[in-house]
XYZ file of C-alpha atoms in Angstrom:
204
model
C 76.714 -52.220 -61.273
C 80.408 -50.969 -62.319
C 78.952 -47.521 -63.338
C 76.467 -47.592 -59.691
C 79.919 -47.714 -57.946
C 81.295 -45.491 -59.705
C 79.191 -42.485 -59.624
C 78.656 -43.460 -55.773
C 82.471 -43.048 -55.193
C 82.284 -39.450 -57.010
C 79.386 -38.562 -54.544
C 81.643 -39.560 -51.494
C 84.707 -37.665 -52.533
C 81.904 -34.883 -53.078
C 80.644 -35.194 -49.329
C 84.217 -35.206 -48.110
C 84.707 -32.130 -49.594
C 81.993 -30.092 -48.401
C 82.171 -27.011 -46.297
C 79.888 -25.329 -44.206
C 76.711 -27.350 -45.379
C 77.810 -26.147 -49.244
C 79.274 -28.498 -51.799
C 83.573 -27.971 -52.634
C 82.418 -26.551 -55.808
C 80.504 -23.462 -54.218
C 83.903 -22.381 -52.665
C 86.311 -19.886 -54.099
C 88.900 -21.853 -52.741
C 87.452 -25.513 -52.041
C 91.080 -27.138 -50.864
C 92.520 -24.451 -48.718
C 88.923 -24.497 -46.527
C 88.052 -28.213 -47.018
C 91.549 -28.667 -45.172
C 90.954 -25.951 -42.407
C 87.356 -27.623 -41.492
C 88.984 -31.370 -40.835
C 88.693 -31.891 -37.194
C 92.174 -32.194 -35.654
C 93.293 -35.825 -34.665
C 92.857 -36.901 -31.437
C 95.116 -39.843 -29.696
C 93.488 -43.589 -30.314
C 94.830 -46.852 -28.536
C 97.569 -48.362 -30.621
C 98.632 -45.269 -32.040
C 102.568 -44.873 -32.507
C 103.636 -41.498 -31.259
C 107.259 -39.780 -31.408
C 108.175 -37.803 -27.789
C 111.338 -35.048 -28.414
C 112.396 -33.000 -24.886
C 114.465 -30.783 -26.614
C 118.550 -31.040 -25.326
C 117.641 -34.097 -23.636
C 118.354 -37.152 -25.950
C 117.753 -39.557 -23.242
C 114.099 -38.134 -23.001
C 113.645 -38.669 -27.008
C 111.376 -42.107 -27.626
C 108.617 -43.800 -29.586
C 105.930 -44.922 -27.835
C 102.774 -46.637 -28.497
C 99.363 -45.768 -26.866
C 98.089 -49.318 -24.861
C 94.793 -50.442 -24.783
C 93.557 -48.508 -21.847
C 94.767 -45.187 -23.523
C 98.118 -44.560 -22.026
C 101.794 -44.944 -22.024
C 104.567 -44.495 -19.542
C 107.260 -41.685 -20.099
C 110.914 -41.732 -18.039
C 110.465 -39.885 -15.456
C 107.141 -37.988 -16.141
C 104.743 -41.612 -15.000
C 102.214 -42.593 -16.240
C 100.146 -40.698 -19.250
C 96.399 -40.649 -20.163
C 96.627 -40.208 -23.900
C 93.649 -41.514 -25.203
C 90.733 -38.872 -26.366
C 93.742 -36.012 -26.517
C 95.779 -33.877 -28.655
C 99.103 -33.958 -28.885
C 99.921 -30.270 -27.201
C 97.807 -31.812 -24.471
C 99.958 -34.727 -23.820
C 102.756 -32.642 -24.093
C 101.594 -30.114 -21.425
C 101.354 -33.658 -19.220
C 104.566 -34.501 -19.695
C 105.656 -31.283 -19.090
C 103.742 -31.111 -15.388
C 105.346 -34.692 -14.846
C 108.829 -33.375 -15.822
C 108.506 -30.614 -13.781
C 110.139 -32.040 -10.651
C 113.370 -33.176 -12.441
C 114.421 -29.419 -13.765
C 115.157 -26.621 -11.454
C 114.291 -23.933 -13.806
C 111.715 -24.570 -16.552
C 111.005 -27.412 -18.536
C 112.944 -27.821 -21.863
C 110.162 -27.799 -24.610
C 108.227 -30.859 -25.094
C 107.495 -32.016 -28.853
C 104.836 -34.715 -29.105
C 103.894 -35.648 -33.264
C 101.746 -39.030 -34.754
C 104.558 -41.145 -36.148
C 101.722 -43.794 -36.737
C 98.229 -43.422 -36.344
C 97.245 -47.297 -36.320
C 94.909 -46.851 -33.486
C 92.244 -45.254 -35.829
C 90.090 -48.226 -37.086
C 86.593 -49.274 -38.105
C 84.812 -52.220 -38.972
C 82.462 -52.755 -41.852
C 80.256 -56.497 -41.629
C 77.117 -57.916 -43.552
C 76.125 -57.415 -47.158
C 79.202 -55.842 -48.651
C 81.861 -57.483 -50.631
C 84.723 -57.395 -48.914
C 84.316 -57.282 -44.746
C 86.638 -56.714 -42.607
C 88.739 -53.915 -40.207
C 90.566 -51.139 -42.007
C 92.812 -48.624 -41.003
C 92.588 -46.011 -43.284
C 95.030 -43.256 -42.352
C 92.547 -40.116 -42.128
C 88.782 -39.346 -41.124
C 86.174 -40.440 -43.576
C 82.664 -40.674 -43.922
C 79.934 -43.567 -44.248
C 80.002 -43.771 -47.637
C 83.424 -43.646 -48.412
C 83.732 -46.326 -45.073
C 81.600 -48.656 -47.496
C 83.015 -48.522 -50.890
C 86.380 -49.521 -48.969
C 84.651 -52.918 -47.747
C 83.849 -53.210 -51.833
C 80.810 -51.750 -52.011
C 77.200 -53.101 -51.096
C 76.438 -56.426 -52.499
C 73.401 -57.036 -55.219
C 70.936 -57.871 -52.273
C 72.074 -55.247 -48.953
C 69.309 -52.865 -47.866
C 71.585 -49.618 -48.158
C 67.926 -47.916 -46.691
C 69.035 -49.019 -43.038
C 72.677 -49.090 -42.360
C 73.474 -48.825 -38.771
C 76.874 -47.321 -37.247
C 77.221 -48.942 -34.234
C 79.274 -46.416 -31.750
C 80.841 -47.068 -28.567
C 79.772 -44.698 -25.926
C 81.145 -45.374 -22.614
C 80.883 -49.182 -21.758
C 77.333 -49.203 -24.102
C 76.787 -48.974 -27.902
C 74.181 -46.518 -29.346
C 72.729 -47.005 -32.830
C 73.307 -44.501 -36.037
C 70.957 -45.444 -38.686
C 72.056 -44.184 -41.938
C 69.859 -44.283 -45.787
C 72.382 -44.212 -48.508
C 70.485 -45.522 -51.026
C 69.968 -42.188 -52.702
C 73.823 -41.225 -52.815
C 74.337 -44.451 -53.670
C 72.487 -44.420 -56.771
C 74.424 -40.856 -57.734
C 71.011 -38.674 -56.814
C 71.655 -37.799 -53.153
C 69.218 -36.036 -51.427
C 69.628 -31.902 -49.996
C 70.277 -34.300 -46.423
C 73.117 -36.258 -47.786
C 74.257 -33.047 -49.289
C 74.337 -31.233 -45.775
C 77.581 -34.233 -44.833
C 77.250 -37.605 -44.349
C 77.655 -39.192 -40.814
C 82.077 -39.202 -40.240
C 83.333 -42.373 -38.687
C 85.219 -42.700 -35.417
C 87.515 -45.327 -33.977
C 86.147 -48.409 -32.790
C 82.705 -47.498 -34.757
C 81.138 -50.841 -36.784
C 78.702 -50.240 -39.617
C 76.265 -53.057 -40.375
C 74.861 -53.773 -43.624
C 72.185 -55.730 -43.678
């Protein structure tokens, strides 16, 4: 079992790493490109972010994103944050600051200082449940082996990502038997399914 998990953690660094449909390894330069195709971060609930109006200190704040997506900002009201990127909440609190500033608005900084609102769930047959917070997109597999790895008797032919999609959830079903076993198929090869906050994967 220690050497299943093994090679099955190799194949999920592999899948992380692909670009383009191709393996890292069929790259001239695999690190530079595997960095350029990560999909840039978009605001969660709960995440922590740092606001700078430069040459106003009074305007310079954390603040964390609430449940329903958004946070309040002196002056600039109320912002929708959740689903955006950070030069798009900055352009909003620019348009809110607008009104305070006879000429133009000082230049709005908005970074991550935190990005706890980025969290999935893994429940069933693995061996060791739970919520995580991992810090940075992953995929499937690499969502399992953090829950421990499958246990002796999960069906890894029919995991299911459950995804929130408005107020309904729709059903991913996933086979990861193959990549599991460190022979994955030409489809796991082509990238296996990323996760995305609030997104549960069942094992049963």
């Amino acid at each position: 079992m220690k050497m299943v998990l093994v090679r099955a953690l190799a194949i999920a660094g592999a899948a992380t790493s692909m670009v383009g449909g191709l393996p890292a390894a069929a790259q001239q330069q695999p690190t530079a490109r595997a960095t350029a195709t990560l999909p840039p971060y978009r605001i969660n609930p709960g995440d922590e972010l740092e606001v700078y109006v430069w040459g106003e200190e009074r305007l310079q704040r954390g603040v964390r994103v609430l449940p329903d997506g958004t946070f309040s900002f002196p002056l600039a009201g109320r912002i929708d944050a959740a689903g955006k990127l950070p030069g798009e909440i900055e352009a909003a609190i620019s348009r809110g600051l607008a009104s305070q500033f006879r000429e133009q608005v000082p230049q709005v900084t908005v970074s991550i200082r935190t990005p706890s609102g980025f969290q999935f769930s893994v429940i069933g047959k693995v061996r060791a449940p739970g919520s995580f917070t991992p810090g940075r997109y992953l995929n499937v597999l690499e969502a399992l082996f953090i829950a421990g790895g499958p246990t002796d008797f999960a069906n890894t032919n029919d995991i299911i990502i459950l995804r929130k999609q408005g107020s309904g959830l729709t059903p991913i079903r996933v086979r990861l038997s193959d990549a599991i076993k460190g022979n994955p198929s030409a489809r796991d090869l082509t990238g296996l399914p990323e996760l995305q906050s609030g997104d549960t994967v069942i094992v049963p």
